Amino acid sequence: MGLVDLFFVASAPVLKVLLLTALGSFLALERMDILGENAMKQLNTVVFFVFNPALVSSNLAKTITFEGVVLLWFMPFNVLGTFLIGSALGWVLIKITRPPQHLKGLILGCCAAGNMGNLPIIIIPAVCREKGSPFGAPDVCHTYGMAYASLSMAIGAIYLWSYVYNIVRIFSSKVNEKVNADEFTSNKKPNGATSKLLHGDSSEAVLPSENCSVSEDNANKLMLPSEEEKKGPILYAIKHYLRVFSRKINLKALFAPSTTGAMVGFIIGVVPQIRNLIIGGDAPLRVVLDSASFLGEAAIPTLTLILGGNLLKGLKGSGTLQPLIFGIIAVRYIFLPLLGIIIVKSAIRFGLVHSDPLYQFVLLLQYALPPAMNIGTITQLFGAGKNECSVIMLWTYAFASVSLTLWSAYFMWLVV
């Protein structure tokens, strides 16, 4: 197929996404009051906890085997590459534009994390069903394409909640520390009472000296090691570092429902005994997989409507973010795809990626996606740049309608 024909094939899925997105924005208008703030929050909860895990687990279970895991080993490293390269480019953008402190985590997150799950799950099946698709029979293409997209969603969720989540948390904590320091300075008393207390000039002692003595028995108790320390210093140190790690890393967010669904799908697909019970026309528990697939089919249209409703918030943004918006668009739609072509083509040349054109197309597509929508959720958790995030999402997704079409057509031409 020629490049022009591939352009028309690639444009049809993007147009479908745009139509559903526009419908979601229309339903979210105040005069319609159908997809309002509360409705969207409840719907997003159902998608997050029910539809997405069902979609991911059912598609992976049907297609993933032990041999398939061996063939797909490069994808986790490819997704990690998009995060690391995007972070490096985002840091360069920060150095050039010098944004406020509270936006640095948002910029790094938007440059690092692409929409690895929702958009591939929407686009790839539409490409497979399109007449003239270069990826062979529509049914086979759809089955394997959904498996690749589901694996992409699961890996992207792990990196998003372990990497980007903590980047935004670190920068937001710096902002909060600065705000608290400013509040402390502004709340100082004008008569210098605070200064006197700090220098020990108060007229009364804070604690009477006779109450400050510690009895000999209590001192001995304080010097004695705890029961955990008695059992072994190494075991105590391991437990201590595990507690610190669990406080620093949000393990609940890391093991999101989509990630758990991916693990379940992997176990079902890889373990032959479980696979024979659930998958196949003669499987005694095949109704479980059919029910999960039935639930998962509701994820794609619902996600697209929610996407349209979320983007509507960005219409209220101001024009002060123009340099940042253009910078993020350049990172995600120019530099990352070009670097992705070099990385994936080099991996193919050295035999690190198997010869399936659809798999190669998914690997390339991961470098050309707009920022992950869950970045908005993360900024809302920490209250750092949540309004600016809506503006950035609006314009990056508006430009994605053009860039995704062009890059998808070019990626098809490269792999076919």
Short mmCIF file of C-alpha atoms in Angstrom, two decimals:
data_model
loop_
_atom_site.label_atom_id
_atom_site.label_comp_id
_atom_site.label_asym_id
_atom_site.label_seq_id
_atom_site.Cartn_x
_atom_site.Cartn_y
_atom_site.Cartn_z
CA MET A 1 0.00 0.00 0.00
CA GLY A 2 1.11 3.55 -0.72
CA LEU A 3 1.66 6.19 1.93
CA VAL A 4 -1.48 8.08 0.90
CA ASP A 5 -3.64 4.94 1.25
CA LEU A 6 -2.13 4.28 4.67
CA PHE A 7 -2.91 7.87 5.65
CA PHE A 8 -6.62 7.30 4.99
CA VAL A 9 -6.53 3.99 6.88
CA ALA A 10 -4.87 5.71 9.86
CA SER A 11 -7.20 8.71 9.82
CA ALA A 12 -10.44 6.70 10.25
CA PRO A 13 -9.72 5.50 13.84
CA VAL A 14 -8.62 8.98 14.92
CA LEU A 15 -11.80 10.48 13.46
CA LYS A 16 -13.88 7.96 15.42
CA VAL A 17 -12.08 8.96 18.61
CA LEU A 18 -12.66 12.65 17.83
CA LEU A 19 -16.39 12.12 17.28
CA LEU A 20 -16.85 10.28 20.59
CA THR A 21 -14.64 12.84 22.36
CA ALA A 22 -16.77 15.68 20.98
CA LEU A 23 -19.88 13.86 22.21
CA GLY A 24 -18.34 13.55 25.68
CA SER A 25 -17.54 17.28 25.74
CA PHE A 26 -21.11 18.08 24.61
CA LEU A 27 -22.62 15.89 27.34
CA ALA A 28 -20.39 17.59 29.92
CA LEU A 29 -21.74 21.08 29.14
CA GLU A 30 -23.62 22.72 32.02
CA ARG A 31 -26.74 23.21 29.92
CA MET A 32 -26.87 19.46 29.15
CA ASP A 33 -26.03 18.32 32.71
CA ILE A 34 -25.68 14.67 31.68
CA LEU A 35 -21.96 14.07 32.17
CA GLY A 36 -21.41 16.49 35.04
CA GLU A 37 -18.68 16.46 37.65
CA ASN A 38 -20.31 13.87 39.91
CA ALA A 39 -21.47 11.66 37.03
CA MET A 40 -18.01 11.69 35.46
CA LYS A 41 -16.39 10.87 38.80
CA GLN A 42 -18.68 7.88 39.36
CA LEU A 43 -18.26 6.69 35.77
CA ASN A 44 -14.51 7.02 36.01
CA THR A 45 -14.56 4.90 39.18
CA VAL A 46 -16.49 2.13 37.40
CA VAL A 47 -14.05 2.20 34.47
CA PHE A 48 -11.03 2.18 36.78
CA PHE A 49 -12.17 -0.66 39.03
CA VAL A 50 -14.34 -2.79 36.68
CA PHE A 51 -14.10 -2.16 32.92
CA ASN A 52 -10.34 -1.68 32.53
CA PRO A 53 -9.29 -4.74 34.61
CA ALA A 54 -11.85 -6.90 32.77
CA LEU A 55 -10.60 -5.66 29.39
CA VAL A 56 -6.92 -6.18 30.21
CA SER A 57 -7.27 -9.58 31.88
CA SER A 58 -9.57 -11.09 29.23
CA ASN A 59 -7.44 -9.97 26.27
CA LEU A 60 -4.16 -11.08 27.82
CA ALA A 61 -5.59 -14.43 28.94
CA LYS A 62 -6.79 -15.26 25.43
CA THR A 63 -3.52 -14.48 23.64
CA ILE A 64 -0.59 -14.63 26.06
CA THR A 65 1.28 -17.91 26.42
CA PHE A 66 4.72 -18.71 27.77
CA GLU A 67 6.12 -18.57 24.25
CA GLY A 68 4.38 -15.24 23.72
CA VAL A 69 5.94 -13.77 26.87
CA VAL A 70 9.37 -14.68 25.50
CA LEU A 71 8.56 -12.93 22.21
CA LEU A 72 7.17 -9.77 23.89
CA TRP A 73 10.03 -9.25 26.36
CA PHE A 74 11.15 -6.04 24.63
CA MET A 75 7.93 -4.09 25.29
CA PRO A 76 8.59 -3.29 29.01
CA PHE A 77 12.00 -1.87 28.08
CA ASN A 78 10.48 0.06 25.17
CA VAL A 79 7.89 1.69 27.44
CA LEU A 80 10.59 2.43 30.01
CA GLY A 81 12.57 4.10 27.22
CA THR A 82 9.66 6.43 26.44
CA PHE A 83 9.49 7.46 30.11
CA LEU A 84 13.24 8.06 30.52
CA ILE A 85 13.75 9.89 27.23
CA GLY A 86 10.62 11.96 27.82
CA SER A 87 11.88 12.89 31.29
CA ALA A 88 15.24 14.01 29.88
CA LEU A 89 13.54 16.13 27.20
CA GLY A 90 11.16 17.52 29.83
CA TRP A 91 14.10 18.56 31.99
CA VAL A 92 15.61 20.41 29.02
CA LEU A 93 12.24 22.14 28.49
CA ILE A 94 12.21 23.22 32.16
CA LYS A 95 15.70 24.69 31.82
CA ILE A 96 14.64 26.65 28.73
CA THR A 97 11.24 27.95 29.86
CA ARG A 98 11.98 28.32 33.64
CA PRO A 99 8.40 27.62 34.81
CA PRO A 100 7.13 28.10 38.40
CA GLN A 101 8.15 25.45 40.92
CA HIS A 102 4.66 23.92 41.18
CA LEU A 103 4.57 23.17 37.42
CA LYS A 104 7.90 21.32 37.15
CA GLY A 105 6.48 17.96 38.22
CA LEU A 106 3.54 18.39 35.83
CA ILE A 107 5.87 19.18 32.90
CA LEU A 108 8.10 16.18 33.59
CA GLY A 109 5.04 13.95 33.92
CA CYS A 110 3.46 15.14 30.65
CA CYS A 111 6.74 14.65 28.77
CA ALA A 112 7.47 11.24 30.33
CA ALA A 113 4.13 9.41 30.48
CA GLY A 114 2.15 8.75 27.32
CA ASN A 115 -1.38 7.39 27.11
CA MET A 116 -0.14 3.80 26.85
CA GLY A 117 -3.45 2.10 27.49
CA ASN A 118 -6.60 3.92 26.50
CA LEU A 119 -5.60 5.28 23.09
CA PRO A 120 -3.89 2.10 21.79
CA ILE A 121 -6.92 0.08 22.95
CA ILE A 122 -9.14 2.47 20.96
CA ILE A 123 -6.94 2.95 17.87
CA ILE A 124 -5.49 -0.51 17.20
CA PRO A 125 -8.82 -2.43 16.94
CA ALA A 126 -10.16 0.31 14.66
CA VAL A 127 -7.08 0.01 12.42
CA CYS A 128 -7.54 -3.78 12.28
CA ARG A 129 -11.21 -3.50 11.27
CA GLU A 130 -10.57 -0.79 8.68
CA LYS A 131 -10.87 -1.91 5.07
CA GLY A 132 -7.45 -2.17 3.49
CA SER A 133 -5.60 -2.62 6.80
CA PRO A 134 -2.02 -3.82 6.20
CA PHE A 135 -2.07 -6.18 9.19
CA GLY A 136 -3.92 -9.12 7.64
CA ALA A 137 -7.22 -10.74 8.63
CA PRO A 138 -9.32 -8.42 10.85
CA ASP A 139 -10.14 -11.09 13.47
CA VAL A 140 -6.53 -12.22 13.94
CA CYS A 141 -5.30 -8.62 13.90
CA HIS A 142 -7.91 -7.62 16.50
CA THR A 143 -7.08 -10.51 18.83
CA TYR A 144 -3.32 -9.91 18.86
CA GLY A 145 -3.66 -6.13 18.69
CA MET A 146 -5.81 -6.08 21.82
CA ALA A 147 -3.26 -8.28 23.61
CA TYR A 148 -0.43 -5.91 22.69
CA ALA A 149 -2.50 -2.88 23.73
CA SER A 150 -3.53 -4.53 27.02
CA LEU A 151 0.09 -5.34 27.84
CA SER A 152 1.00 -1.74 27.00
CA MET A 153 -1.71 -0.48 29.37
CA ALA A 154 -0.50 -2.68 32.23
CA ILE A 155 3.19 -1.73 31.83
CA GLY A 156 2.33 1.94 31.41
CA ALA A 157 0.24 1.89 34.60
CA ILE A 158 3.14 0.41 36.60
CA TYR A 159 5.61 3.04 35.39
CA LEU A 160 3.08 5.87 35.76
CA TRP A 161 2.23 5.15 39.39
CA SER A 162 5.76 4.25 40.46
CA TYR A 163 7.75 6.85 38.49
CA VAL A 164 5.60 9.86 37.51
CA TYR A 165 3.56 9.72 40.72
CA ASN A 166 6.70 10.19 42.80
CA ILE A 167 8.11 12.90 40.53
CA VAL A 168 4.96 15.00 41.03
CA ARG A 169 4.97 14.17 44.76
CA ILE A 170 8.57 15.35 45.19
CA PHE A 171 8.04 18.67 43.42
CA SER A 172 4.70 19.31 45.15
CA SER A 173 6.29 18.64 48.56
CA LYS A 174 8.97 21.26 47.77
CA VAL A 175 6.21 23.75 46.97
CA ASN A 176 4.36 22.93 50.21
CA GLU A 177 7.55 23.34 52.25
CA LYS A 178 8.14 26.75 50.70
CA VAL A 179 4.53 27.81 51.39
CA ASN A 180 4.77 26.66 55.00
CA ALA A 181 8.04 28.58 55.45
CA ASP A 182 6.45 31.74 54.04
CA GLU A 183 3.45 31.34 56.34
CA PHE A 184 5.75 30.90 59.33
CA THR A 185 7.64 34.07 58.43
CA SER A 186 4.46 36.09 57.94
CA ASN A 187 2.97 34.89 61.23
CA LYS A 188 5.87 36.14 63.35
CA LYS A 189 4.79 38.56 66.03
CA PRO A 190 5.91 42.18 65.51
CA ASN A 191 7.06 42.61 69.12
CA GLY A 192 9.79 40.03 68.64
CA ALA A 193 8.27 37.44 70.98
CA THR A 194 9.20 34.65 68.61
CA SER A 195 12.80 35.81 68.53
CA LYS A 196 12.95 35.92 72.30
CA LEU A 197 11.66 32.39 72.61
CA LEU A 198 14.21 31.14 70.11
CA HIS A 199 17.07 32.81 72.00
CA GLY A 200 15.92 31.71 75.46
CA ASP A 201 14.90 35.20 76.70
CA SER A 202 11.46 34.23 78.01
CA SER A 203 10.67 35.16 81.59
CA GLU A 204 9.40 31.70 82.53
CA ALA A 205 11.02 28.34 81.97
CA VAL A 206 9.12 26.14 79.57
CA LEU A 207 9.62 23.10 81.83
CA PRO A 208 10.57 23.16 85.52
CA SER A 209 14.05 21.79 86.05
CA GLU A 210 12.95 19.36 88.72
CA ASN A 211 10.58 17.63 86.26
CA CYS A 212 13.28 17.19 83.67
CA SER A 213 15.20 14.52 85.58
CA VAL A 214 14.94 10.96 84.43
CA SER A 215 14.90 8.14 86.92
CA GLU A 216 17.57 5.48 86.80
CA ASP A 217 15.03 2.76 85.97
CA ASN A 218 13.61 4.72 83.06
CA ALA A 219 17.11 5.45 81.79
CA ASN A 220 17.94 1.76 81.80
CA LYS A 221 14.73 1.03 79.88
CA LEU A 222 15.64 3.60 77.26
CA MET A 223 19.09 2.09 76.79
CA LEU A 224 17.78 -1.46 76.36
CA PRO A 225 17.30 -2.63 72.74
CA SER A 226 13.80 -3.42 71.49
CA GLU A 227 12.55 -6.98 71.02
CA GLU A 228 12.97 -6.67 67.21
CA GLU A 229 16.58 -5.55 67.64
CA LYS A 230 17.27 -8.53 69.95
CA LYS A 231 16.09 -10.96 67.24
CA GLY A 232 18.73 -9.75 64.85
CA PRO A 233 20.03 -6.41 63.60
CA ILE A 234 19.78 -7.45 59.93
CA LEU A 235 16.13 -8.50 60.21
CA TYR A 236 15.32 -5.29 62.09
CA ALA A 237 17.06 -3.18 59.41
CA ILE A 238 15.16 -4.94 56.61
CA LYS A 239 11.81 -4.32 58.35
CA HIS A 240 12.76 -0.68 58.93
CA TYR A 241 13.66 -0.07 55.27
CA LEU A 242 10.49 -1.84 54.10
CA ARG A 243 8.40 0.49 56.28
CA VAL A 244 10.21 3.54 54.88
CA PHE A 245 9.79 2.25 51.31
CA SER A 246 6.06 1.63 51.80
CA ARG A 247 5.64 5.19 53.06
CA LYS A 248 7.62 6.70 50.19
CA ILE A 249 6.03 4.62 47.41
CA ASN A 250 2.26 4.40 47.06
CA LEU A 251 1.96 0.62 46.74
CA LYS A 252 -1.83 0.80 46.53
CA ALA A 253 -1.56 3.06 43.49
CA LEU A 254 1.27 0.99 42.02
CA PHE A 255 -0.87 -2.15 42.04
CA ALA A 256 -3.78 -0.45 40.29
CA PRO A 257 -6.75 -2.60 39.19
CA SER A 258 -5.48 -2.67 35.58
CA THR A 259 -2.11 -3.96 36.78
CA THR A 260 -3.81 -6.61 38.90
CA GLY A 261 -5.97 -7.56 35.92
CA ALA A 262 -2.83 -7.93 33.81
CA MET A 263 -1.29 -10.24 36.41
CA VAL A 264 -4.43 -12.39 36.45
CA GLY A 265 -4.45 -12.52 32.65
CA PHE A 266 -0.77 -13.55 32.60
CA ILE A 267 -1.34 -16.33 35.12
CA ILE A 268 -4.35 -17.67 33.20
CA GLY A 269 -2.53 -17.54 29.88
CA VAL A 270 0.84 -18.92 30.97
CA VAL A 271 -0.23 -21.73 33.34
CA PRO A 272 -1.58 -24.57 31.12
CA GLN A 273 -3.79 -26.13 33.81
CA ILE A 274 -5.65 -22.87 34.47
CA ARG A 275 -5.77 -22.03 30.77
CA ASN A 276 -7.48 -25.32 29.94
CA LEU A 277 -10.14 -24.64 32.59
CA ILE A 278 -11.08 -21.15 31.31
CA ILE A 279 -10.06 -20.75 27.65
CA GLY A 280 -11.46 -22.80 24.78
CA GLY A 281 -14.80 -23.99 23.49
CA ASP A 282 -14.77 -27.05 25.76
CA ALA A 283 -13.41 -25.29 28.86
CA PRO A 284 -15.70 -25.87 31.89
CA LEU A 285 -15.23 -22.27 33.19
CA ARG A 286 -15.30 -20.49 29.83
CA VAL A 287 -18.28 -18.44 31.02
CA VAL A 288 -15.88 -16.55 33.33
CA LEU A 289 -13.79 -15.33 30.41
CA ASP A 290 -16.91 -14.54 28.34
CA SER A 291 -18.29 -12.42 31.19
CA ALA A 292 -15.00 -10.55 31.56
CA SER A 293 -14.84 -9.90 27.82
CA PHE A 294 -18.43 -8.66 27.86
CA LEU A 295 -17.59 -6.19 30.65
CA GLY A 296 -14.38 -5.09 28.94
CA GLU A 297 -16.17 -4.13 25.73
CA ALA A 298 -17.80 -1.22 27.61
CA ALA A 299 -14.41 0.29 28.48
CA ILE A 300 -13.50 1.81 25.09
CA PRO A 301 -16.60 3.99 24.43
CA THR A 302 -16.85 4.97 28.11
CA LEU A 303 -13.19 6.00 28.27
CA THR A 304 -13.59 8.15 25.17
CA LEU A 305 -16.63 9.96 26.57
CA ILE A 306 -14.78 10.63 29.84
CA LEU A 307 -11.82 11.93 27.83
CA GLY A 308 -14.08 14.47 26.12
CA GLY A 309 -15.58 15.57 29.42
CA ASN A 310 -12.16 16.08 31.01
CA LEU A 311 -10.83 18.09 28.07
CA LEU A 312 -13.70 20.54 28.40
CA LYS A 313 -12.08 21.89 31.58
CA GLY A 314 -9.12 23.11 29.54
CA LEU A 315 -11.24 25.63 27.64
CA LYS A 316 -11.21 27.84 30.74
CA GLY A 317 -7.41 28.14 30.75
CA SER A 318 -5.44 31.27 30.01
CA GLY A 319 -2.80 31.92 27.38
CA THR A 320 0.09 32.23 29.84
CA LEU A 321 1.07 28.56 29.29
CA GLN A 322 1.77 28.89 25.57
CA PRO A 323 5.57 28.28 25.73
CA LEU A 324 5.07 25.21 27.93
CA ILE A 325 2.27 23.85 25.71
CA PHE A 326 4.35 24.25 22.54
CA GLY A 327 7.33 22.68 24.28
CA ILE A 328 5.37 19.63 25.46
CA ILE A 329 3.82 19.25 21.98
CA ALA A 330 7.29 19.36 20.42
CA VAL A 331 8.60 16.77 22.88
CA ARG A 332 5.72 14.31 22.50
CA TYR A 333 4.96 14.70 18.77
CA ILE A 334 8.36 15.50 17.19
CA PHE A 335 11.39 14.46 19.23
CA LEU A 336 10.03 11.32 20.94
CA PRO A 337 8.67 9.71 17.72
CA LEU A 338 11.93 10.41 15.86
CA LEU A 339 13.99 8.88 18.66
CA GLY A 340 11.51 6.00 18.86
CA ILE A 341 12.03 5.16 15.20
CA ILE A 342 15.79 4.95 15.79
CA ILE A 343 15.39 2.74 18.88
CA VAL A 344 12.81 0.32 17.47
CA LYS A 345 14.45 -0.02 14.04
CA SER A 346 17.79 -0.68 15.76
CA ALA A 347 16.17 -3.34 17.94
CA ILE A 348 14.65 -4.97 14.84
CA ARG A 349 18.00 -4.90 13.06
CA PHE A 350 19.76 -6.63 15.97
CA GLY A 351 17.01 -9.26 16.29
CA LEU A 352 15.63 -8.04 19.63
CA VAL A 353 12.08 -7.68 18.25
CA HIS A 354 10.25 -10.43 16.37
CA SER A 355 8.97 -9.92 12.85
CA ASP A 356 5.25 -9.30 13.52
CA PRO A 357 4.43 -5.94 11.79
CA LEU A 358 1.55 -5.23 14.19
CA TYR A 359 3.83 -5.66 17.21
CA GLN A 360 6.42 -3.35 15.66
CA PHE A 361 3.68 -0.81 14.92
CA VAL A 362 2.57 -0.84 18.58
CA LEU A 363 6.17 -0.32 19.75
CA LEU A 364 6.53 2.70 17.45
CA LEU A 365 3.12 4.07 18.38
CA GLN A 366 4.12 4.17 22.07
CA TYR A 367 6.52 7.03 21.27
CA ALA A 368 3.86 9.20 19.53
CA LEU A 369 1.05 9.22 22.09
CA PRO A 370 -0.29 12.27 23.98
CA PRO A 371 0.22 12.58 27.77
CA ALA A 372 -1.50 10.08 30.04
CA MET A 373 -4.87 11.29 31.34
CA ASN A 374 -4.06 9.92 34.82
CA ILE A 375 -1.55 12.76 35.23
CA GLY A 376 -4.61 14.92 35.94
CA THR A 377 -5.59 12.53 38.73
CA ILE A 378 -2.08 12.70 40.21
CA THR A 379 -2.00 16.52 40.16
CA GLN A 380 -5.39 16.58 41.89
CA LEU A 381 -4.04 14.31 44.63
CA PHE A 382 -1.25 16.78 45.44
CA GLY A 383 -3.00 20.01 44.40
CA ALA A 384 -0.03 21.10 42.26
CA GLY A 385 -0.87 22.43 38.80
CA LYS A 386 -4.29 20.80 38.44
CA ASN A 387 -5.79 23.79 36.58
CA GLU A 388 -2.81 24.09 34.26
CA CYS A 389 -3.01 20.33 33.63
CA SER A 390 -6.50 20.69 32.07
CA VAL A 391 -5.20 23.37 29.66
CA ILE A 392 -2.18 21.26 28.67
CA MET A 393 -4.36 18.17 28.13
CA LEU A 394 -6.80 20.10 25.94
CA TRP A 395 -4.18 21.39 23.52
CA THR A 396 -2.00 18.26 23.44
CA TYR A 397 -5.02 16.09 22.62
CA ALA A 398 -6.24 18.60 20.02
CA PHE A 399 -2.86 18.36 18.25
CA ALA A 400 -2.89 14.56 18.70
CA SER A 401 -5.72 14.29 16.17
CA VAL A 402 -3.29 15.43 13.46
CA SER A 403 0.00 14.01 14.75
CA LEU A 404 -1.38 10.53 15.50
CA THR A 405 -2.81 10.26 12.00
CA LEU A 406 0.46 11.30 10.35
CA TRP A 407 2.70 9.18 12.54
CA SER A 408 0.39 6.13 12.35
CA ALA A 409 0.46 6.28 8.55
CA TYR A 410 4.25 6.61 8.54
CA PHE A 411 4.72 3.80 11.09
CA MET A 412 2.54 1.47 8.97
CA TRP A 413 4.65 2.30 5.95
CA LEU A 414 7.83 1.52 7.91
CA VAL A 415 6.76 -1.90 9.22
CA VAL A 416 4.81 -3.30 6.25
#
